[in-house]
Coordinates of C-alpha atoms in Angstrom, one line a residue:
Chain M
M237 CA 5.2 -22.8 -29.3
S238 CA 6.6 -23.0 -26.0
L239 CA 9.8 -22.5 -23.7
T240 CA 12.0 -25.2 -23.7
V241 CA 14.4 -26.3 -21.0
V242 CA 17.0 -28.9 -20.8
G243 CA 18.9 -29.2 -17.2
S244 CA 19.0 -31.6 -14.3
I245 CA 16.3 -33.1 -12.5
A246 CA 17.4 -34.2 -9.2
F247 CA 16.7 -35.3 -5.8
D248 CA 18.3 -32.6 -3.1
S249 CA 19.0 -33.6 0.1
V250 CA 19.4 -29.7 2.0
K251 CA 20.2 -28.7 5.8
T252 CA 20.1 -25.3 6.4
P253 CA 20.5 -23.4 9.9
F254 CA 16.6 -23.3 9.0
G255 CA 15.8 -27.5 8.9
E256 CA 16.5 -29.6 6.5
R257 CA 14.4 -32.8 3.8
E258 CA 15.9 -35.8 2.9
R259 CA 15.8 -36.2 -1.4
M260 CA 13.3 -33.2 -2.4
L261 CA 12.5 -32.4 -5.8
G262 CA 14.8 -30.3 -7.2
G263 CA 17.3 -29.5 -10.2
S264 CA 18.0 -26.5 -12.3
A265 CA 15.6 -27.8 -14.6
V266 CA 12.8 -28.0 -12.5
H267 CA 13.4 -25.1 -10.4
F268 CA 13.6 -23.2 -13.6
S269 CA 10.1 -24.7 -15.3
L270 CA 8.0 -24.5 -12.7
A271 CA 8.9 -20.5 -12.2
A272 CA 8.2 -19.9 -16.0
S273 CA 4.9 -21.9 -15.8
F274 CA 3.5 -18.8 -14.6
F275 CA 3.6 -16.8 -17.7
T276 CA 3.9 -19.5 -20.6
E277 CA 4.0 -23.2 -21.7
V278 CA 6.9 -25.1 -20.2
R279 CA 8.5 -28.2 -21.3
V280 CA 11.5 -30.0 -19.5
V281 CA 14.1 -31.9 -21.3
G282 CA 16.3 -34.4 -19.1
P283 CA 16.8 -37.6 -17.4
V284 CA 15.2 -39.2 -14.4
G285 CA 15.7 -42.8 -12.6
Q286 CA 13.3 -45.2 -11.8
D287 CA 13.0 -43.8 -8.6
F288 CA 11.5 -40.4 -10.0
G289 CA 8.0 -41.2 -9.2
A290 CA 4.4 -40.6 -10.1
E291 CA 4.4 -37.6 -7.0
H292 CA 7.5 -35.7 -8.3
F293 CA 5.7 -35.6 -11.7
A294 CA 2.4 -34.3 -10.2
V295 CA 5.0 -31.5 -8.8
L296 CA 5.3 -30.6 -12.1
E297 CA 2.0 -31.2 -14.1
N298 CA 0.5 -29.4 -11.4
R299 CA 2.1 -26.0 -12.6
G300 CA 1.2 -27.4 -16.4
V301 CA 4.8 -28.0 -17.4
L302 CA 4.6 -30.4 -20.0
T303 CA 6.8 -34.0 -19.1
D304 CA 6.8 -35.5 -22.2
D305 CA 10.7 -34.7 -22.9
I306 CA 11.4 -36.2 -19.4
E307 CA 12.9 -39.7 -19.8
R308 CA 12.9 -42.3 -17.7
V309 CA 15.7 -44.4 -17.2
E310 CA 14.7 -48.0 -16.2
G311 CA 16.9 -49.3 -13.3
G312 CA 18.4 -45.9 -13.3
H313 CA 18.9 -43.8 -10.4
T314 CA 17.9 -39.4 -10.4
F315 CA 20.8 -37.1 -10.3
F316 CA 21.5 -36.7 -6.4
W317 CA 22.9 -33.7 -4.7
Q318 CA 23.5 -33.1 -0.8
G319 CA 24.7 -30.0 0.6
H320 CA 24.3 -27.7 3.4
Y321 CA 24.1 -23.8 4.3
D322 CA 26.1 -22.3 7.2
F323 CA 25.4 -18.7 8.8
D324 CA 26.2 -16.9 5.5
L325 CA 23.4 -18.2 3.6
N326 CA 25.2 -17.4 0.1
T327 CA 27.6 -20.3 -0.1
A328 CA 26.4 -23.7 -0.6
H329 CA 28.8 -26.6 0.6
T330 CA 28.1 -29.6 -1.1
E331 CA 28.8 -32.9 0.7
D332 CA 28.4 -35.7 -2.1
T333 CA 27.0 -35.1 -5.8
Q334 CA 26.0 -38.3 -7.8
L335 CA 25.7 -38.0 -11.3
N336 CA 23.6 -41.5 -12.3
V337 CA 21.5 -41.2 -15.3
F338 CA 22.6 -37.9 -15.7
G339 CA 26.1 -39.6 -16.5
D340 CA 24.9 -40.5 -20.0
F341 CA 22.5 -38.5 -21.0
V342 CA 21.8 -37.6 -25.1
P343 CA 19.8 -34.9 -25.3
K344 CA 17.1 -36.3 -27.3
L345 CA 14.2 -33.6 -28.4
S346 CA 10.5 -33.9 -29.3
Q347 CA 9.3 -32.0 -32.2
S348 CA 7.1 -30.0 -30.0
S349 CA 10.2 -29.5 -27.8
R350 CA 12.5 -28.6 -31.2
E351 CA 9.6 -25.9 -32.5
A352 CA 10.1 -23.5 -28.9
K353 CA 10.3 -20.0 -29.6
M354 CA 12.4 -20.0 -26.4
L355 CA 15.1 -21.6 -24.8
F356 CA 17.1 -22.4 -21.7
L357 CA 19.9 -24.5 -21.3
A358 CA 20.4 -24.8 -18.1
N359 CA 23.7 -25.4 -16.1
I360 CA 25.2 -28.9 -17.8
Q361 CA 28.2 -29.5 -19.8
P362 CA 28.7 -27.0 -22.3
D363 CA 28.7 -29.6 -25.3
L364 CA 25.1 -31.1 -23.9
Q365 CA 24.1 -27.2 -24.2
R366 CA 25.1 -27.3 -27.6
Q367 CA 23.9 -30.3 -29.2
V368 CA 20.3 -28.8 -28.1
R369 CA 20.8 -25.9 -29.2
A370 CA 21.7 -27.1 -32.2
Q371 CA 18.3 -29.0 -31.9
C372 CA 16.3 -25.7 -31.7
E373 CA 16.3 -23.8 -34.5
A374 CA 12.8 -22.0 -33.8
A375 CA 14.4 -20.4 -30.9
G376 CA 14.9 -17.2 -31.5
F377 CA 16.0 -16.5 -28.3
A378 CA 18.1 -18.7 -26.2
A379 CA 19.7 -18.4 -22.8
L380 CA 22.3 -20.3 -20.6
D381 CA 23.9 -21.0 -17.2
S382 CA 26.7 -22.3 -16.6
M383 CA 29.2 -22.8 -13.6
N384 CA 32.8 -22.7 -12.4
L385 CA 33.5 -26.4 -13.2
W386 CA 32.6 -25.8 -16.5
I387 CA 34.8 -22.8 -17.2
E388 CA 37.7 -24.7 -15.7
T389 CA 37.3 -28.1 -17.4
A390 CA 35.1 -27.7 -21.0
R391 CA 36.7 -24.3 -21.3
E392 CA 36.4 -24.0 -25.6
S393 CA 33.2 -25.8 -25.6
L394 CA 31.4 -23.3 -23.3
L395 CA 32.8 -20.5 -25.3
A396 CA 31.3 -21.6 -28.4
A397 CA 28.3 -22.5 -26.5
I398 CA 27.8 -18.7 -25.5
G399 CA 28.6 -17.7 -28.9
E400 CA 25.4 -19.4 -29.8
V401 CA 23.0 -18.5 -27.8
D402 CA 21.5 -14.4 -27.5
C403 CA 21.6 -13.9 -23.3
V404 CA 24.0 -15.4 -20.6
I405 CA 22.8 -15.6 -16.9
V406 CA 25.7 -16.6 -14.5
N407 CA 26.8 -15.6 -11.3
D408 CA 29.0 -12.0 -11.3
A409 CA 32.0 -14.6 -10.0
E410 CA 31.6 -16.6 -12.8
I411 CA 31.6 -13.6 -15.4
R412 CA 34.9 -12.5 -13.4
E413 CA 37.1 -16.1 -14.0
L414 CA 35.7 -16.9 -17.3
T415 CA 37.4 -13.6 -18.9
G416 CA 40.2 -13.1 -16.0
E417 CA 38.8 -9.2 -16.3
S418 CA 37.7 -8.3 -12.2
N419 CA 36.0 -4.8 -13.3
L420 CA 32.4 -6.6 -14.0
A421 CA 31.3 -3.9 -16.3
R422 CA 34.7 -5.1 -18.9
A423 CA 34.2 -8.6 -18.3
A424 CA 30.9 -8.5 -19.4
R425 CA 31.6 -6.6 -22.4
E426 CA 34.4 -9.1 -23.5
V427 CA 31.3 -11.6 -23.1
M428 CA 29.3 -9.7 -25.4
A429 CA 31.7 -9.8 -27.6
L430 CA 31.6 -13.5 -28.0
G431 CA 27.8 -13.5 -29.6
P432 CA 25.4 -12.6 -26.7
R433 CA 23.2 -9.5 -26.7
A434 CA 22.7 -9.6 -22.8
V435 CA 24.4 -10.7 -19.9
I436 CA 23.1 -11.2 -16.7
A437 CA 25.1 -11.1 -13.6
K438 CA 23.8 -12.9 -10.4
Q439 CA 24.5 -11.8 -7.0
G440 CA 22.8 -13.7 -4.7
E441 CA 21.3 -11.7 -2.0
Y442 CA 22.5 -8.3 -3.7
G443 CA 20.4 -9.1 -6.7
A444 CA 21.4 -9.1 -10.3
A445 CA 22.9 -6.4 -13.2
L446 CA 21.7 -6.7 -16.5
F447 CA 24.3 -5.9 -19.2
T448 CA 23.4 -5.1 -23.1
P449 CA 25.0 -2.7 -25.8
H450 CA 22.5 -0.3 -24.5
G451 CA 23.2 0.1 -21.3
F452 CA 23.5 -1.0 -17.3
F453 CA 20.4 -1.9 -15.3
A454 CA 20.2 -3.5 -11.7
L455 CA 17.7 -4.5 -8.9
P456 CA 18.8 -6.0 -5.5
G457 CA 17.4 -8.8 -4.3
F458 CA 13.9 -8.9 -2.8
P459 CA 14.4 -8.0 1.3
L460 CA 12.9 -10.9 2.6
E461 CA 13.3 -11.5 7.0
D462 CA 12.7 -15.4 6.7
V463 CA 15.1 -17.4 3.2
R464 CA 15.2 -21.0 4.4
D465 CA 16.7 -22.7 1.7
P466 CA 18.4 -20.7 -1.3
T467 CA 19.1 -23.4 -3.2
G468 CA 17.3 -22.7 -6.9
A469 CA 17.1 -19.6 -6.3
G470 CA 19.2 -18.4 -9.6
D471 CA 16.9 -21.2 -11.9
S472 CA 14.4 -19.3 -10.4
F473 CA 15.7 -16.3 -11.4
A474 CA 16.0 -17.6 -15.0
G475 CA 12.7 -18.9 -15.1
G476 CA 10.6 -15.9 -13.9
F477 CA 13.3 -14.2 -16.2
L478 CA 12.6 -16.0 -19.5
G479 CA 9.2 -16.9 -18.9
Y480 CA 7.7 -13.4 -18.7
L481 CA 10.0 -12.9 -22.3
R482 CA 8.3 -15.7 -23.4
G483 CA 4.5 -14.8 -22.3
C484 CA 4.5 -11.4 -23.1
D485 CA 5.2 -12.6 -26.8
G486 CA 6.8 -9.2 -27.8
E487 CA 10.1 -7.8 -28.9
V488 CA 12.7 -8.3 -26.8
D489 CA 14.2 -4.9 -26.1
D490 CA 15.8 -3.4 -23.2
Q491 CA 12.5 -2.3 -21.8
A492 CA 11.1 -5.8 -21.7
L493 CA 14.7 -7.2 -20.2
R494 CA 14.2 -5.0 -17.0
R495 CA 10.9 -6.2 -16.3
A496 CA 12.1 -9.7 -17.0
M497 CA 14.4 -8.9 -14.6
G498 CA 11.9 -8.1 -12.3
Y499 CA 9.9 -11.0 -12.7
G500 CA 13.1 -13.2 -12.2
T501 CA 13.6 -11.5 -8.8
V502 CA 10.4 -12.2 -7.6
L503 CA 10.3 -15.6 -8.4
A504 CA 13.7 -15.9 -6.8
S505 CA 13.0 -14.0 -3.7
F506 CA 9.7 -16.9 -3.2
N507 CA 11.8 -20.0 -4.2
V508 CA 13.7 -19.4 -1.1
E509 CA 11.5 -18.5 1.7
E510 CA 10.7 -22.6 2.1
F511 CA 12.7 -25.7 1.1
G512 CA 13.1 -26.8 -2.3
T513 CA 9.6 -26.5 -5.1
E514 CA 7.8 -26.2 -1.7
R515 CA 6.9 -22.4 -1.8
I516 CA 6.5 -22.5 -5.9
A517 CA 4.6 -25.2 -6.0
R518 CA 1.5 -23.5 -4.3
L519 CA 2.8 -19.6 -5.4
T520 CA -0.3 -17.7 -7.1
R521 CA -0.3 -15.3 -9.9
D522 CA -1.4 -12.5 -8.1
E523 CA 1.2 -13.2 -5.4
I524 CA 3.9 -12.9 -8.2
D525 CA 2.7 -9.5 -9.6
E526 CA 2.1 -8.3 -6.0
R527 CA 5.6 -8.7 -4.9
F528 CA 6.5 -7.2 -8.7
S529 CA 4.7 -4.0 -7.8
A530 CA 6.4 -3.8 -4.2
L531 CA 9.8 -4.7 -5.7
R532 CA 9.1 -1.6 -8.2
S533 CA 8.3 0.7 -5.7
M534 CA 11.4 -0.2 -3.5
T535 CA 13.4 0.7 -6.6
Q536 CA 12.1 3.6 -7.8
F537 CA 13.1 7.5 -7.0
D538 CA 11.8 10.9 -8.1
A539 CA 14.3 13.0 -9.9
L540 CA 13.3 16.3 -8.2
P541 CA 12.2 17.1 -4.9
V542 CA 8.1 16.7 -4.3
Chain E
M1124 CA 23.4 26.7 9.5
S1125 CA 25.9 24.0 8.3
L1126 CA 26.6 20.1 8.6
T1127 CA 29.0 19.3 10.6
V1128 CA 31.5 16.4 10.0
V1129 CA 34.0 14.9 12.8
G1130 CA 36.3 12.1 11.4
S1131 CA 39.9 11.3 10.4
I1132 CA 42.4 13.9 8.5
A1133 CA 45.2 11.8 7.0
F1134 CA 48.0 11.0 4.9
D1135 CA 47.2 7.7 2.8
S1136 CA 49.9 5.4 1.0
V1137 CA 47.9 3.5 -1.0
K1138 CA 48.9 0.7 -3.7
T1139 CA 46.2 -0.8 -5.9
P1140 CA 46.6 -2.7 -9.3
F1141 CA 46.4 0.4 -11.0
G1142 CA 49.0 2.8 -9.4
E1143 CA 50.2 3.6 -6.3
R1144 CA 50.2 7.3 -4.0
E1145 CA 52.4 8.2 -1.2
R1146 CA 51.2 10.3 1.8
M1147 CA 48.3 11.7 -0.1
L1148 CA 45.0 13.8 1.3
G1149 CA 42.6 11.8 3.0
G1150 CA 40.6 10.6 6.0
S1151 CA 36.9 10.2 6.2
A1152 CA 36.2 13.8 6.9
V1153 CA 38.0 15.5 4.2
H1154 CA 36.4 12.7 1.7
F1155 CA 32.9 13.1 3.3
S1156 CA 33.5 16.9 3.3
L1157 CA 34.4 17.3 -0.3
A1158 CA 31.6 15.2 -1.0
A1159 CA 29.1 17.4 0.8
S1160 CA 30.5 20.9 -0.1
F1161 CA 28.8 20.7 -3.6
F1162 CA 25.3 20.5 -1.9
T1163 CA 25.8 23.1 1.5
E1164 CA 28.4 24.4 3.8
V1165 CA 30.4 22.1 5.5
R1166 CA 32.5 22.2 8.7
V1167 CA 35.4 19.9 9.6
V1168 CA 36.0 18.7 13.0
G1169 CA 39.5 17.0 13.5
P1170 CA 43.0 17.4 14.6
V1171 CA 45.9 17.4 11.9
G1172 CA 50.2 17.3 12.7
Q1173 CA 52.7 20.2 11.7
D1174 CA 53.1 18.2 8.6
F1175 CA 50.1 19.4 7.6
G1176 CA 50.1 22.1 5.0
A1177 CA 48.5 25.1 3.5
E1178 CA 48.3 22.6 0.5
H1179 CA 46.1 20.6 1.9
F1180 CA 44.6 22.9 3.7
A1181 CA 43.6 24.3 0.3
V1182 CA 42.2 21.4 -1.6
L1183 CA 39.5 21.6 1.1
E1184 CA 39.0 25.6 1.0
N1185 CA 38.9 25.2 -3.0
R1186 CA 36.2 23.9 -2.1
G1187 CA 34.1 25.9 0.6
V1188 CA 34.9 23.4 3.2
L1189 CA 35.2 25.4 6.4
T1190 CA 38.2 24.1 8.2
D1191 CA 38.5 26.4 11.5
D1192 CA 37.8 23.7 13.3
I1193 CA 40.4 21.8 12.3
E1194 CA 43.2 21.9 14.7
R1195 CA 47.0 22.0 14.3
V1196 CA 48.8 20.1 16.7
E1197 CA 52.5 22.0 16.9
G1198 CA 54.9 19.1 16.5
G1199 CA 52.7 16.5 16.5
H1200 CA 52.0 14.3 13.0
T1201 CA 49.3 13.8 11.2
F1202 CA 47.3 10.1 11.1
F1203 CA 48.1 7.9 8.6
W1204 CA 47.2 5.1 6.7
Q1205 CA 48.7 2.7 4.9
G1206 CA 47.2 -0.3 2.8
H1207 CA 46.7 -1.7 -0.5
Y1208 CA 43.5 -3.5 -2.6
D1209 CA 44.8 -6.9 -5.2
F1210 CA 42.6 -7.9 -7.5
D1211 CA 39.3 -7.9 -5.5
L1212 CA 39.1 -4.2 -4.9
N1213 CA 36.8 -4.4 -2.5
T1214 CA 38.8 -5.7 0.2
A1215 CA 41.2 -3.2 1.6
H1216 CA 44.4 -4.6 3.2
T1217 CA 45.8 -2.6 5.7
E1218 CA 49.5 -2.4 6.3
D1219 CA 50.4 0.7 8.8
T1220 CA 47.9 2.7 11.0
Q1221 CA 49.7 5.6 12.5
L1222 CA 46.9 7.4 15.3
N1223 CA 49.4 10.3 15.6
V1224 CA 47.3 13.4 16.6
F1225 CA 44.6 11.1 16.5
G1226 CA 45.6 9.5 19.5
D1227 CA 45.0 12.3 22.0
F1228 CA 42.1 13.9 20.1
V1229 CA 39.5 15.6 22.6
P1230 CA 36.6 17.3 20.2
K1231 CA 36.3 20.9 20.8
L1232 CA 33.5 22.8 18.4
S1233 CA 33.7 26.1 17.9
Q1234 CA 30.5 27.8 18.4
S1235 CA 29.7 27.5 14.4
S1236 CA 29.8 23.9 14.4
R1237 CA 28.0 23.6 17.3
E1238 CA 25.1 25.3 15.8
A1239 CA 25.1 23.1 12.5
K1240 CA 21.6 21.4 11.7
M1241 CA 22.7 18.3 10.5
L1242 CA 26.2 16.3 11.7
F1243 CA 28.1 13.1 10.5
L1244 CA 30.0 11.3 13.1
A1245 CA 32.2 9.0 10.8
N1246 CA 34.3 6.4 11.9
I1247 CA 36.3 7.5 14.8
Q1248 CA 36.0 6.3 18.7
P1249 CA 32.3 6.1 20.2
D1250 CA 33.0 7.9 22.9
L1251 CA 34.4 10.5 20.8
Q1252 CA 31.5 10.4 18.4
R1253 CA 28.7 11.4 21.9
Q1254 CA 31.2 13.9 23.0
V1255 CA 30.6 15.2 19.5
R1256 CA 27.1 15.0 19.3
A1257 CA 26.5 16.3 23.2
Q1258 CA 27.7 19.5 21.9
C1259 CA 25.2 19.5 18.8
E1260 CA 22.0 20.3 20.2
A1261 CA 21.3 22.1 17.5
A1262 CA 21.4 19.5 14.6
G1263 CA 18.0 17.8 14.0
F1264 CA 19.8 15.0 11.9
A1265 CA 22.4 12.8 13.0
A1266 CA 24.0 10.1 11.5
L1267 CA 27.3 7.7 12.3
D1268 CA 29.3 5.3 10.9
S1269 CA 31.5 3.1 12.4
M1270 CA 33.7 -0.4 12.0
N1271 CA 34.4 -3.7 13.1
L1272 CA 36.9 -2.3 15.9
W1273 CA 34.4 -0.8 17.5
I1274 CA 32.1 -3.4 17.2
E1275 CA 34.2 -5.8 19.3
T1276 CA 36.3 -3.4 21.4
A1277 CA 34.0 -0.8 22.6
R1278 CA 30.6 -2.3 21.6
E1279 CA 28.2 -0.6 24.7
S1280 CA 29.5 2.8 24.1
L1281 CA 28.7 1.9 20.2
L1282 CA 25.5 0.8 20.7
A1283 CA 24.6 4.4 23.0
A1284 CA 26.1 6.7 19.8
I1285 CA 23.6 4.3 17.8
G1286 CA 20.8 5.1 20.0
E1287 CA 21.2 9.4 19.9
V1288 CA 21.5 9.7 15.6
D1289 CA 19.0 9.2 13.1
C1290 CA 20.5 7.6 10.5
V1291 CA 23.5 4.6 10.8
I1292 CA 25.5 4.6 7.8
V1293 CA 28.0 1.1 7.7
N1294 CA 28.5 -1.5 5.7
D1295 CA 26.5 -5.0 5.7
A1296 CA 28.9 -6.9 7.3
E1297 CA 28.9 -4.7 10.6
I1298 CA 25.2 -4.7 10.4
R1299 CA 25.6 -8.4 10.7
E1300 CA 28.4 -8.1 13.0
L1301 CA 26.9 -5.3 15.5
T1302 CA 23.5 -7.4 15.9
G1303 CA 24.5 -10.9 15.7
E1304 CA 21.7 -11.9 13.2
S1305 CA 22.8 -12.6 9.5
N1306 CA 19.6 -11.9 7.9
L1307 CA 20.3 -8.1 6.7
A1308 CA 16.8 -7.1 6.9
R1309 CA 16.4 -8.1 10.7
A1310 CA 19.6 -7.1 11.9
A1311 CA 18.2 -3.3 10.0
R1312 CA 15.3 -3.9 12.4
E1313 CA 17.5 -4.4 15.3
V1314 CA 19.3 -1.2 14.4
M1315 CA 16.4 0.7 14.2
A1316 CA 14.7 -0.7 17.4
L1317 CA 18.2 1.4 18.7
G1318 CA 16.7 4.8 18.0
P1319 CA 17.7 5.5 14.4
R1320 CA 15.0 6.3 11.9
A1321 CA 17.3 4.9 8.8
V1322 CA 19.6 2.3 8.2
I1323 CA 21.8 2.3 5.4
A1324 CA 24.0 -1.0 4.4
K1325 CA 26.8 -0.2 2.3
Q1326 CA 27.6 -2.8 -0.1
G1327 CA 30.5 -2.2 -2.1
E1328 CA 30.8 -2.6 -5.9
Y1329 CA 27.0 -3.7 -5.4
G1330 CA 25.7 -0.2 -4.3
A1331 CA 23.6 0.3 -0.7
A1332 CA 20.3 -0.2 0.8
L1333 CA 18.2 1.6 2.9
F1334 CA 16.1 0.5 5.7
T1335 CA 13.2 2.9 7.6
P1336 CA 10.2 2.0 8.8
H1337 CA 8.1 2.8 6.2
G1338 CA 10.1 0.3 4.0
F1339 CA 13.2 -0.8 1.6
F1340 CA 14.9 1.3 -1.1
A1341 CA 18.6 -0.1 -2.9
L1342 CA 20.5 1.5 -5.5
P1343 CA 23.2 -0.6 -7.2
G1344 CA 26.6 0.9 -7.1
F1345 CA 27.3 3.2 -10.3
P1346 CA 29.1 0.4 -12.9
L1347 CA 31.9 2.3 -13.6
E1348 CA 35.0 0.2 -16.2
D1349 CA 38.3 2.3 -14.1
V1350 CA 38.0 2.2 -10.6
R1351 CA 41.6 3.0 -9.2
D1352 CA 41.2 3.6 -5.8
P1353 CA 38.0 2.8 -3.8
T1354 CA 39.7 4.1 -0.8
G1355 CA 37.2 6.9 0.4
A1356 CA 34.1 5.2 -1.3
G1357 CA 31.8 5.0 2.0
D1358 CA 33.0 8.2 3.0
S1359 CA 32.2 10.1 0.0
F1360 CA 28.4 8.8 -0.2
A1361 CA 27.8 9.7 3.0
G1362 CA 29.0 13.5 2.0
G1363 CA 26.9 12.8 -0.9
F1364 CA 23.7 11.6 1.1
L1365 CA 23.9 13.6 3.9
G1366 CA 25.1 17.1 2.0
Y1367 CA 22.1 16.4 -0.6
L1368 CA 19.8 16.2 2.5
R1369 CA 21.3 19.2 4.1
G1370 CA 21.5 21.4 0.9
C1371 CA 17.6 20.6 -0.4
D1372 CA 16.4 21.9 3.2
G1373 CA 13.4 20.4 3.5
E1374 CA 11.9 17.4 5.2
V1375 CA 13.5 14.2 5.6
D1376 CA 11.1 11.8 4.3
D1377 CA 11.7 9.1 2.4
Q1378 CA 11.7 10.5 -0.7
A1379 CA 14.4 12.7 0.1
L1380 CA 16.2 9.9 1.5
R1381 CA 16.5 8.3 -1.7
R1382 CA 17.4 10.6 -4.0
A1383 CA 20.1 11.4 -1.1
M1384 CA 21.2 7.7 -1.3
G1385 CA 21.2 8.6 -5.7
Y1386 CA 23.5 11.6 -4.9
G1387 CA 25.8 9.5 -1.9
T1388 CA 26.0 6.8 -5.1
V1389 CA 26.8 9.1 -7.6
L1390 CA 29.4 11.1 -5.4
A1391 CA 31.0 7.4 -4.2
S1392 CA 31.5 6.8 -8.1
F1393 CA 33.2 9.5 -8.9
N1394 CA 35.8 9.0 -5.8
V1395 CA 36.7 5.7 -6.7
E1396 CA 37.5 6.8 -10.1
E1397 CA 41.5 8.5 -9.3
F1398 CA 43.5 8.6 -6.5
G1399 CA 42.6 9.8 -3.2
T1400 CA 40.9 13.3 -3.5
E1401 CA 41.8 13.8 -6.9
R1402 CA 38.8 13.3 -9.1
I1403 CA 36.3 14.9 -6.4
A1404 CA 39.0 18.2 -6.2
R1405 CA 38.2 18.5 -9.8
L1406 CA 34.3 17.5 -10.1
T1407 CA 31.5 19.7 -11.1
R1408 CA 27.6 19.5 -10.1
D1409 CA 26.9 19.5 -13.7
E1410 CA 28.7 16.3 -13.8
I1411 CA 27.0 15.3 -10.5
D1412 CA 23.4 16.1 -12.0
E1413 CA 24.3 14.0 -14.9
R1414 CA 25.2 11.4 -13.1
F1415 CA 22.6 11.1 -10.7
S1416 CA 20.0 10.9 -14.0
A1417 CA 21.9 8.3 -15.6
L1418 CA 21.8 6.1 -12.3
R1419 CA 18.2 6.5 -12.2
S1420 CA 17.7 5.8 -15.6
M1421 CA 19.7 2.7 -15.3
T1422 CA 17.4 2.0 -12.4
Q1423 CA 14.1 2.5 -13.5
F1424 CA 11.6 0.0 -15.0
D1425 CA 8.0 0.4 -16.5
A1426 CA 4.9 -1.1 -14.6
L1427 CA 3.5 -2.5 -17.8
P1428 CA 4.3 -3.6 -21.5
V1429 CA 4.9 0.0 -23.3

């Protein structure tokens, strides 16, 4: 039926040169599902604490995100992240991470979530990713994100998880670290040899690159004069990307993947314009399509003099 | 008539994880002129020492580059640079720089060089750039490169030089350093306010971005599985870029600038495949056009599902 995502649901305290927020709604599954919600039905799987209130559920539900599989742990506390960004908005500096209810999380998916046609395993421990992947047998297309922590502490599990998905969406530095190969094109080929038929290298402000057996594609980040909070950009990218692929409900060929890269880029760009979920929460599909067209016009060029 | 370039003509000793070379032909004006030579007539202005032999002139002349304005200083030594690259090929580590004949260089352009319709001021001291710019009154389009050294030691001269050209081609970090503005789009706008109508931010393996009053355009670096020596990539980019613009001899509008970005990207990609000038010296126009088409196919996407 829909698109299922498993990942963190969090409170984020973030400071950037352009402002700060205390305990705002965040987390990979939140940013992903809000971005994907413009294209398809999305189900979120993940734990929250007793401190996660109706106003937080409302942000998701106002965008039509299905929250039945959000597990509210009585007496528990929601995952918490605190960090800041300096002059270089590409680098997050973590000050505090409290796993809280995420520490004991065992994914239990409802029948509806298990029946998803598409699945996103956001950046969580790779054994958890594998448990969810195993429960979602109907998902004809699954993608995962990961991070340096898991490459360094759970490498074998991560390699196994990668072997069970169709698409890997990670930062380019992580592709290099995972493979020990400095050349990105070679590194992406090594990741594809593990199973996936698409590898996406997220490159921060530089955009993202797509590697498939048929070739290479890349898009720049959408140029913005006002970037206030980069938190969640990568998950918004993944949400726009997989949401579009699920929503168009067609063959996932290279042309569809390229358009999906465009929608991922657009959703990421809206995400960073304001703090947390503020911008995406009031975004419209028209705004998305307008920026998609603008992105297309920024990347096309003629073969011959006109 | 032609395209004139002023810049360094050098011997480079380079070590990368893929090999090393001693005192091979290099320098910004050399890499630029070889790349541009596929599109138009190029004249090189710059000094060399007595150690610069017929075999070095031959590399340029075999590509049709006009060397009449290369000043050979009897008893002098050619500019020398020694450096290495580690695992991260994006960062050059300088071990030695010997200005030699470049230390006393006073640009004296022949009438033919002065009559150039287009001019490239490669990365040299900005007062020298201004002297050359003043001599080339016929140049309807002039571009310059620069570096952090001049931003830090000759800032006022550099700002004046920028005000006298139509296009700035520098690394993105240098645009940020020059303007003190971390946001690249804003920083590029500030540079345009100084006079240029085009600002190109070179971004290493991530490609290059073009800012004009009409909008933004970006291309990824051409994906290569074998990069052996990045030295000269930026100058090859500039050579492909300005060479194409001069060669097509049409209006320098945004569509022409975009295609020129494509040719710049292609020439840079060939440059880095081998050491120094080795690859470009035996390159063909057919290979260039083939890669240009490939680059185009790697960056285009449909507006609507096909």
